[in-house]
Structures are given as C-alpha cells and as structure tokens.
Amino acid sequence: MTATVGTSPDVKVHKSHMRTLVGTGIGNAVEWYDWAIYATFSPFIASALFSQADPTSAVLSTLAIFAVGFVARPFGGFVFGWIGDRIGRKTSMTVAVALGAVGSLLIGIAPTFAAVGAFASVMLLIARLIQGLAHGGELPSSQTYLSEMAPKEHRGFWATLIYTSGTAGILAGTLLGAILTATLSKDDMSAWGWRIPFLIGGALGVYALFMRAKMKETEAFEAEAPNEKRLPIWPQIVKYRKQALQVIGLTVGLTVVYYIWGVVAPSYAATSLKMDRGEALWAGVVANVVFIAALPFWGKLSDRIGRKPVIIASAAGAALLHFPMTWLLKDSPWQLAVSMSVMLFFIAGSAAIVPAVYAELFPTHIRTIGVGVPYSICVAAFGGTAPYLQTWLGSIGQAQLFNVYAVILLLVGIAFAFSIPETKGKDLTV
C-alpha cells in the first residue's frame, strides 16, 4: 500500500514511512503526557516535595515550577532548532525525546521534603528545567518534520497528527489519574501513587527514543544545498523577524485557552470548585475525545478553503463562547464535560493546522529554529504562566480578570491571522 508524501508527487509512502510517522506521534504524545500529568498530580507533588507548613504556598510553588519549566523552552527551541536546521530534523527529535525521558524519571524518583528538606524542591526544579529544554525543541522539530513529510495538498490534514498524538498523551495521563484516584487511597496516592505516571513517562520516552532512531530524514532537508545549512543563525532570525512575530501572535490566544480548557480544567474544577477529583478527570476524558474527533474535520477543511478562514473561525468561536462556558461550569461533572467539549471543538480549529501554518511561513534552512524560538518564547510567557495566574487571581476573588485576559489574547490571534499570507498548498522546498 502506497500514498504520495513530501513535496514531490514521485515520493511514495511505504511501511517504513508509516513507522516514521508513528515515531513522530509517540514522541510528541510522551511530551504532552509529561506536562499533563504534572498539572494533574500537582496537589500530590506539592504535598510530597514542599513544606506543608503552608499548603496554599506549596501548591503555588508547585505551579510556579510548572511555569519555570516553560522558561527553559526558548533555550530548547534555539538549541534543538539549530540542530534540526543544521544536522537534521531526525537528530533533533531523537535527542529531545531522550532528554525529556530523563526529566520524567527524575521526578518519579525524587526524595520527599520530609526526607531531605529543600533538596526535594530543588530536584523537582532541575527535572522541570530539563523537560522544558527538551520539550522546547520537541514540538517545533516534530511539526517541521511532519509538515515536510506531508503531501502539500493534504498538509493541513496531516498536521492534525501533532495535536492528535499530543491529546492522546494528555488523555493517557488523565485516564491514569482517574484510575489511580479510584483504586488507591488518598494516603497511598500521597505516599507513592503519584510517582507511577512519571516513571511510566520515562519508560515511554525510552521507547520513543528507539522508534525515532529508525526514522528517515525529510526530503526537503536532504535536498537543501550544503551552503544554506551553514548560514549564520542570528542574521536569518532577524531577516525573518516578521514571520517570528506572526508565530507569536497566532499562538498567544491558542496556548492560553488550550491550557485552560484542555489541560488544567479538571484539576481546577477539583481544587477550586471542590468537584470530585475522579469525576472531574473522567469529564476531561470525554472532552478530549471530542477534541481528537474535531481535529481532522478542521484539518481537511483548511485544505479545501484555506488556513486563514479556519484560524479566524476557530479563535472567534472560542472568544465568543469562553464566558458562557465559564458561567456554565459550577460544581457538576456534566457541566465540566460540556463546557470543555464546546471550547475544545473550536480550539481544535487552530490547533489542527498551526503546525502546517508555522512551517509554511519559513524557508527550509531556517524552518525549525524560525518556528521553535518564537513559539517557545510565547508558550513560556503565556502558556507557562496561565495556570499560576488563574489560580492566583481566583484566590484573591478576581477570576473574571483572567477570563478577560484570555479573550483579549484570542482577539490578538484573529488580528494576526489577517496579517499572514494564505499558504494552503505551498511547496516547502522553495
């Protein structure tokens, strides 16, 4: 069985190419799994690795380290972007997933605060910095790789693999959280149960490492002239600063509303709205299934009508429905499932195709780092601080300010969508 792939109609997909795409998806899923389980199990991490003299401070410290992990992402975007554009997409993706596995294993074996004091918190910080560095390079590398492998007529649809595999990772972490919460006592969860997801994440990362070692490099990178691979990086980043700013503008709203509704909503419902934690996690599972189902719809639509209309419709729908869905969410699992599902359906529009859009904005020799650096800066500045900001504003009775902030960022994304060229069907070898 064969199908066209890449930028040339003469390139065929065989089983080896499918194995390559599976390797891309698994590595991406592991990255998202790692970040999701940290958000899901943050209350247990706070109780185990921080002083319990002030439980609220411990939770906020845990969320602050979640944000610190994002700070390392721009450095990862630069380092692994350089590797991807100079040595190869495959090498960048393989090293990134290996480093991510190390970070997950460190969290899984971290000693408790009761045993070693503040060193427990320091070890968590180091692990998150390692993960941030790795994950800052993973997403732009895998996005670039997948976009270059895809047939240009169906690149929007192929790009949905990024968020499909990533959401599968989140879903796996959410399901594991629901199962552990239902089967283990609260004492067991606090003592050792919370470590299980991180140890599993480390093992999955090792498996993804071996899968990626078998991958092939993209046609676009191999066809690039050697002198283009040796061009100085910083002048090229400056040259394509407009495209870098467009990546940031398209990402700000998406990253914040996605972390609100796709990642931290079940944990927020359990901690702030006092919803049963197990029921909140199951509601999150339902919503993420809806999200996965919506991704190919939007991806195929973008291949037919263009990228810009889909991005605008997605951000506008999310902006219009953010407040109604926030008002719907009170203390019932069905309310959480419905509000998350509605929001994730519209969020899926942008999430499905931005991997293709980002790649289509840059030429081959600067594509990975051109996407990686601005994307990582944006995710660090806005996505990484979103859970902390949401929790802090809620604790001082100003939760609505956070909602206003999210909607404003979505409107920024709409404005930037009008500024980009229509890139549907673009040849990525040019």
Coordinates of C-alpha atoms in Angstrom, one line a residue:
M1 CA 0.0 0.0 0.0
T2 CA 1.4 3.4 -1.0
A3 CA 0.5 7.0 -1.0
T4 CA 2.1 10.3 -2.0
V5 CA 4.1 12.2 0.6
G6 CA 6.5 15.1 0.8
T7 CA 6.8 17.9 -1.7
S8 CA 7.3 15.7 -4.7
P9 CA 4.5 13.6 -6.3
D10 CA 7.1 11.0 -7.1
V11 CA 7.8 10.2 -3.4
K12 CA 5.9 7.2 -2.1
V13 CA 5.0 6.2 1.5
H14 CA 5.8 2.6 2.4
K15 CA 5.7 0.9 5.7
S16 CA 9.0 2.5 6.7
H17 CA 7.5 5.9 6.3
M18 CA 4.5 4.9 8.4
R19 CA 6.8 3.7 11.1
T20 CA 8.5 7.1 10.9
L21 CA 5.2 8.9 11.4
V22 CA 4.3 6.6 14.3
G23 CA 7.7 7.5 15.8
T24 CA 6.8 11.2 15.5
G25 CA 3.4 10.7 17.1
I26 CA 4.7 8.6 20.0
G27 CA 7.5 11.1 20.9
N28 CA 5.0 14.0 20.7
A29 CA 2.5 12.1 22.8
V30 CA 5.1 11.5 25.5
E31 CA 6.0 15.2 25.7
W32 CA 2.3 16.2 26.2
Y33 CA 1.8 13.3 28.6
D34 CA 4.6 14.6 30.8
W35 CA 3.2 18.1 31.0
A36 CA -0.3 16.9 31.6
I37 CA 0.5 14.6 34.5
Y38 CA 2.4 17.4 36.2
A39 CA -0.8 19.6 36.1
T40 CA -3.0 16.6 37.1
F41 CA -0.8 15.5 40.0
S42 CA 0.4 18.9 41.2
P43 CA -1.5 18.7 44.5
F44 CA 0.3 15.5 45.4
I45 CA 3.6 16.8 44.2
A46 CA 3.0 19.9 46.4
S47 CA 2.4 17.7 49.5
A48 CA 5.4 15.4 48.9
L49 CA 8.1 17.8 47.7
F50 CA 7.3 21.0 49.6
S51 CA 6.9 22.1 53.2
Q52 CA 3.3 21.6 54.5
A53 CA 3.6 24.5 56.9
D54 CA 1.5 26.5 54.4
P55 CA -0.4 24.2 52.0
T56 CA -1.5 27.0 49.7
S57 CA 2.0 28.3 49.3
A58 CA 3.1 24.7 48.5
V59 CA 0.6 24.5 45.7
L60 CA 1.5 27.9 44.3
S61 CA 5.2 26.9 44.5
T62 CA 4.4 23.7 42.5
L63 CA 2.6 25.7 39.9
A64 CA 5.5 28.2 39.8
I65 CA 7.9 25.4 38.9
F66 CA 5.5 24.4 36.2
A67 CA 5.9 27.9 34.8
V68 CA 9.7 27.7 35.3
G69 CA 9.8 24.6 33.0
F70 CA 8.3 26.8 30.3
V71 CA 11.2 29.3 30.8
A72 CA 13.6 26.7 29.5
R73 CA 11.6 26.2 26.4
P74 CA 13.0 29.1 24.4
F75 CA 16.6 27.8 25.0
G76 CA 15.4 24.4 23.9
G77 CA 13.8 25.9 20.8
F78 CA 17.1 27.6 19.9
V79 CA 19.4 24.6 20.6
F80 CA 17.2 21.9 19.0
G81 CA 16.1 24.3 16.3
W82 CA 19.8 24.8 15.4
I83 CA 20.3 21.0 15.4
G84 CA 17.2 20.5 13.3
D85 CA 18.2 23.1 10.7
R86 CA 22.0 22.2 10.6
I87 CA 22.2 18.5 11.4
G88 CA 18.7 17.2 10.7
R89 CA 15.1 17.0 11.9
K90 CA 15.6 13.4 12.9
T91 CA 18.6 14.0 15.2
S92 CA 16.8 16.9 16.9
M93 CA 13.7 14.9 17.6
T94 CA 15.7 11.9 18.9
V95 CA 17.9 13.8 21.3
A96 CA 14.9 15.8 22.6
V97 CA 12.8 12.8 23.5
A98 CA 15.7 11.2 25.3
L99 CA 16.3 14.3 27.4
G100 CA 12.5 14.5 28.2
A101 CA 12.6 10.9 29.5
V102 CA 15.4 11.8 31.9
G103 CA 13.4 14.7 33.4
S104 CA 10.3 12.5 33.9
L105 CA 12.4 9.8 35.6
L106 CA 14.0 12.4 38.0
I107 CA 10.5 13.5 39.1
G108 CA 9.4 9.9 39.6
I109 CA 12.4 9.1 42.0
A110 CA 12.7 12.5 43.7
P111 CA 13.0 12.2 47.5
T112 CA 10.3 13.8 49.7
F113 CA 10.6 17.1 51.6
A114 CA 10.3 15.2 54.8
A115 CA 13.3 13.1 54.0
V116 CA 15.8 15.7 52.5
G117 CA 14.2 19.1 53.0
A118 CA 14.5 21.8 50.4
F119 CA 16.6 19.5 48.2
A120 CA 13.4 17.8 47.1
S121 CA 12.1 21.0 45.7
V122 CA 15.5 21.7 44.0
M123 CA 15.4 18.3 42.3
L124 CA 11.9 19.0 41.0
L125 CA 13.1 22.3 39.6
I126 CA 16.1 20.7 37.9
A127 CA 13.9 18.0 36.4
R128 CA 11.4 20.6 35.1
L129 CA 14.2 22.6 33.5
I130 CA 15.5 19.5 31.7
Q131 CA 12.0 18.8 30.5
G132 CA 11.5 22.4 29.4
L133 CA 14.7 22.3 27.4
A134 CA 13.7 19.1 25.7
H135 CA 10.1 20.0 25.0
G136 CA 11.1 23.4 23.7
G137 CA 12.8 21.5 20.9
E138 CA 10.4 18.6 20.5
L139 CA 7.4 20.4 19.2
P140 CA 8.9 22.6 16.5
S141 CA 11.1 19.7 15.4
S142 CA 8.2 17.3 15.1
Q143 CA 6.0 20.0 13.5
T144 CA 8.6 20.8 10.9
Y145 CA 9.3 17.1 10.2
L146 CA 5.7 16.2 9.7
S147 CA 4.9 19.2 7.5
E148 CA 7.8 18.4 5.3
M149 CA 6.8 14.8 5.0
A150 CA 3.2 15.6 4.1
P151 CA 1.8 16.0 0.6
K152 CA 1.2 19.7 0.1
E153 CA -2.4 19.2 -0.9
H154 CA -3.2 17.4 2.4
R155 CA -0.7 19.1 4.7
G156 CA -3.5 20.6 6.9
F157 CA -4.9 17.1 7.5
W158 CA -1.5 15.6 8.2
A159 CA -0.7 18.4 10.6
T160 CA -3.5 17.2 12.9
L161 CA -1.2 14.3 14.0
I162 CA 0.6 16.8 16.3
Y163 CA -2.4 17.7 18.4
T164 CA -4.0 14.2 18.0
S165 CA -0.9 12.4 19.3
G166 CA -0.4 15.2 21.9
T167 CA -4.0 14.9 23.1
A168 CA -3.7 11.1 23.2
G169 CA -0.8 11.7 25.6
I170 CA -2.9 14.0 27.7
L171 CA -5.8 11.5 27.6
A172 CA -3.5 8.7 28.7
G173 CA -2.3 10.8 31.7
T174 CA -5.9 11.8 32.6
L175 CA -7.1 8.2 32.4
L176 CA -4.2 7.1 34.5
G177 CA -5.0 9.8 37.0
A178 CA -8.7 8.7 37.2
I179 CA -7.7 5.0 37.6
L180 CA -5.2 5.7 40.3
T181 CA -7.5 8.0 42.2
A182 CA -10.3 5.4 42.1
T183 CA -8.1 2.4 43.1
L184 CA -5.6 3.9 45.6
S185 CA -6.4 5.6 48.9
K186 CA -5.5 9.2 49.4
D187 CA -2.7 8.2 51.7
D188 CA -1.2 5.8 49.1
M189 CA -1.6 8.4 46.4
S190 CA 0.3 11.0 48.5
A191 CA 2.9 8.5 49.6
W192 CA 3.9 6.8 46.3
G193 CA 0.9 6.6 43.8
W194 CA 1.6 10.0 42.2
R195 CA 5.1 8.7 41.2
I196 CA 3.7 6.0 38.9
P197 CA 2.8 8.3 36.0
F198 CA 6.2 9.9 35.9
L199 CA 8.0 6.5 35.9
I200 CA 5.7 5.3 33.1
G201 CA 6.5 8.5 31.2
G202 CA 10.2 7.9 31.5
A203 CA 9.8 4.3 30.1
L204 CA 7.6 5.6 27.2
G205 CA 10.3 8.1 26.4
V206 CA 12.9 5.4 26.1
Y207 CA 10.6 3.5 23.8
A208 CA 10.1 6.6 21.6
L209 CA 13.9 7.1 21.5
F210 CA 14.3 3.7 19.9
M211 CA 11.4 4.3 17.5
R212 CA 13.0 7.6 16.3
A213 CA 16.4 6.0 15.8
K214 CA 14.8 4.1 12.9
M215 CA 13.3 7.2 11.3
K216 CA 14.4 8.7 7.9
E217 CA 15.3 12.3 7.3
T218 CA 12.8 14.5 5.3
E219 CA 13.2 15.0 1.6
A220 CA 13.2 18.8 2.0
F221 CA 16.2 18.8 4.4
E222 CA 18.2 16.4 2.3
A223 CA 17.6 18.3 -0.9
E224 CA 18.8 21.6 0.7
A225 CA 22.1 22.9 -0.6
P226 CA 25.0 22.5 1.9
N227 CA 25.9 26.2 1.9
E228 CA 22.3 27.0 3.1
K229 CA 22.8 24.7 6.1
R230 CA 25.9 26.7 7.1
L231 CA 24.3 30.2 7.0
P232 CA 24.7 32.1 10.3
I233 CA 21.7 31.7 12.5
W234 CA 21.1 35.1 14.1
P235 CA 21.1 37.1 10.8
Q236 CA 18.5 34.6 9.5
I237 CA 16.4 35.0 12.6
V238 CA 16.5 38.8 12.2
K239 CA 15.7 38.5 8.5
Y240 CA 12.5 36.5 9.2
R241 CA 11.5 38.5 12.3
K242 CA 8.1 39.3 10.8
Q243 CA 7.3 35.7 10.5
A244 CA 8.6 35.0 14.0
L245 CA 6.2 37.8 15.3
Q246 CA 3.4 36.2 13.4
V247 CA 4.1 32.8 15.1
I248 CA 3.8 34.6 18.5
G249 CA 0.6 36.4 17.5
L250 CA -1.1 33.2 16.3
T251 CA 0.0 31.3 19.4
V252 CA -0.8 33.6 22.3
G253 CA -4.6 33.0 22.4
L254 CA -4.4 29.3 21.5
T255 CA -1.8 28.4 24.1
V256 CA -3.7 30.1 27.0
V257 CA -7.2 28.8 26.1
Y258 CA -5.8 25.4 25.4
Y259 CA -4.1 25.1 28.8
I260 CA -7.3 26.5 30.5
W261 CA -9.7 24.1 28.8
G262 CA -7.6 21.2 27.6
V263 CA -5.1 20.7 30.4
V264 CA -5.8 22.3 33.8
A265 CA -9.6 22.4 33.7
P266 CA -10.2 19.1 35.6
S267 CA -7.5 20.0 38.2
Y268 CA -9.0 23.5 38.6
A269 CA -12.5 22.1 39.0
A270 CA -11.3 19.7 41.7
T271 CA -9.2 22.2 43.7
S272 CA -11.1 25.5 43.2
L273 CA -14.7 24.3 42.6
K274 CA -14.5 21.3 45.0
M275 CA -15.6 18.8 42.4
D276 CA -14.8 15.1 43.0
R277 CA -11.4 14.6 41.5
G278 CA -12.2 11.3 39.9
E279 CA -15.4 12.6 38.2
A280 CA -13.5 15.7 37.1
L281 CA -10.9 13.6 35.4
W282 CA -13.5 11.5 33.6
A283 CA -15.2 14.6 32.3
G284 CA -11.8 15.7 30.9
V285 CA -11.5 12.4 29.1
V286 CA -14.9 12.9 27.4
A287 CA -13.9 16.4 26.3
N288 CA -10.6 15.3 24.9
V289 CA -12.2 12.6 22.9
V290 CA -14.4 15.3 21.3
F291 CA -11.2 17.4 20.7
I292 CA -9.5 14.5 18.9
A293 CA -12.6 13.9 16.8
A294 CA -12.8 17.6 15.7
L295 CA -9.1 17.9 14.6
P296 CA -9.4 16.0 11.3
F297 CA -12.6 17.9 10.4
W298 CA -10.7 21.3 10.7
G299 CA -7.6 20.0 9.1
K300 CA -9.4 18.8 6.0
L301 CA -11.5 22.0 5.9
S302 CA -8.2 24.0 5.8
D303 CA -7.0 22.0 2.8
R304 CA -10.2 23.0 1.0
I305 CA -10.9 26.6 1.9
G306 CA -7.6 27.8 3.2
R307 CA -5.7 28.2 6.5
K308 CA -6.8 31.8 7.4
P309 CA -10.6 31.2 7.4
V310 CA -10.2 28.3 9.7
I311 CA -7.9 30.1 12.2
I312 CA -10.2 33.1 12.3
A313 CA -13.4 31.0 12.8
S314 CA -11.6 28.9 15.5
A315 CA -10.4 31.9 17.5
A316 CA -13.7 33.8 17.1
G317 CA -15.8 30.9 18.3
A318 CA -13.6 30.3 21.3
A319 CA -13.7 34.0 22.2
L320 CA -17.5 34.2 21.9
L321 CA -18.1 31.1 24.0
H322 CA -15.4 31.5 26.6
F323 CA -17.6 33.5 29.1
P324 CA -20.8 31.4 28.5
M325 CA -18.9 28.2 29.1
T326 CA -17.2 29.6 32.2
W327 CA -20.6 30.6 33.6
L328 CA -21.9 27.1 32.9
L329 CA -19.1 25.5 34.8
K330 CA -20.1 25.3 38.5
D331 CA -19.7 22.1 40.5
S332 CA -21.1 19.3 38.4
P333 CA -19.1 16.8 36.2
W334 CA -21.6 17.1 33.3
Q335 CA -21.1 20.9 33.3
L336 CA -17.3 20.4 33.1
A337 CA -17.7 17.8 30.3
V338 CA -20.0 20.1 28.2
S339 CA -18.0 23.3 28.7
M340 CA -14.7 21.6 27.9
S341 CA -16.1 19.9 24.9
V342 CA -17.6 23.0 23.4
M343 CA -14.5 25.0 23.9
L344 CA -12.2 22.3 22.7
F345 CA -14.2 21.9 19.5
F346 CA -13.4 25.5 18.5
I347 CA -9.9 25.4 19.9
A348 CA -9.3 22.4 17.6
G349 CA -9.6 24.6 14.5
S350 CA -6.4 26.4 15.2
A351 CA -4.7 23.5 16.9
A352 CA -5.3 21.2 13.9
I353 CA -3.4 23.4 11.4
V354 CA -1.0 25.7 13.1
P355 CA 1.9 23.1 12.7
A356 CA 1.4 23.4 8.9
V357 CA 0.9 27.2 9.0
Y358 CA 4.1 27.7 11.0
A359 CA 6.2 25.6 8.7
E360 CA 4.7 27.3 5.6
L361 CA 5.9 30.7 6.9
F362 CA 9.6 29.9 6.7
P363 CA 12.1 28.5 4.1
T364 CA 13.8 25.1 4.7
H365 CA 17.1 26.4 6.1
I366 CA 15.5 28.4 9.0
R367 CA 12.2 26.5 9.4
T368 CA 12.9 24.6 12.7
I369 CA 14.6 27.4 14.6
G370 CA 12.4 30.0 13.0
V371 CA 9.3 28.3 14.5
G372 CA 11.0 27.0 17.6
V373 CA 12.3 30.1 19.2
P374 CA 9.3 32.4 18.9
Y375 CA 6.9 29.6 19.6
S376 CA 8.8 28.6 22.8
I377 CA 9.0 32.2 24.0
C378 CA 5.3 32.6 23.5
V379 CA 4.4 29.4 25.3
A380 CA 6.8 30.2 28.1
A381 CA 5.5 33.8 28.6
F382 CA 1.8 33.0 28.2
G383 CA 1.1 29.3 28.5
G384 CA 3.5 28.6 31.3
T385 CA 2.1 31.3 33.5
A386 CA -1.6 30.6 32.7
P387 CA -2.2 28.0 35.5
Y388 CA -0.5 30.1 38.1
L389 CA -2.2 33.3 37.1
Q390 CA -5.6 31.6 37.0
T391 CA -5.1 30.1 40.5
W392 CA -3.7 33.4 42.0
L393 CA -6.5 35.6 40.6
G394 CA -9.1 33.1 41.8
S395 CA -7.5 33.1 45.3
I396 CA -8.0 36.9 45.5
G397 CA -11.5 36.8 44.1
Q398 CA -10.6 38.2 40.7
A399 CA -11.2 35.1 38.5
Q400 CA -13.0 37.2 35.9
L401 CA -9.9 39.2 35.1
F402 CA -8.2 36.0 33.9
N403 CA -11.1 35.3 31.6
V404 CA -10.9 38.8 30.1
Y405 CA -7.2 38.3 29.6
A406 CA -7.8 35.0 27.7
V407 CA -10.4 36.6 25.4
I408 CA -8.2 39.5 24.6
L409 CA -5.4 37.1 23.6
L410 CA -7.8 35.3 21.3
L411 CA -8.6 38.6 19.6
V412 CA -4.9 39.3 19.1
G413 CA -4.7 35.9 17.3
I414 CA -7.5 36.9 15.0
A415 CA -5.7 40.2 14.1
F416 CA -2.5 38.3 13.3
A417 CA -4.4 35.8 11.2
F418 CA -5.4 38.6 8.9
S419 CA -1.7 39.5 8.6
I420 CA -0.4 36.2 7.2
P421 CA -0.4 35.1 3.6
E422 CA -2.6 32.2 2.6
T423 CA -0.2 29.3 2.5
K424 CA -2.5 26.4 1.6
G425 CA -0.7 24.0 -0.8
K426 CA 2.6 25.8 -0.6
D427 CA 5.7 23.9 -1.8
L428 CA 8.1 23.6 1.2
T429 CA 11.2 23.0 -0.9
V430 CA 11.1 26.7 -2.1

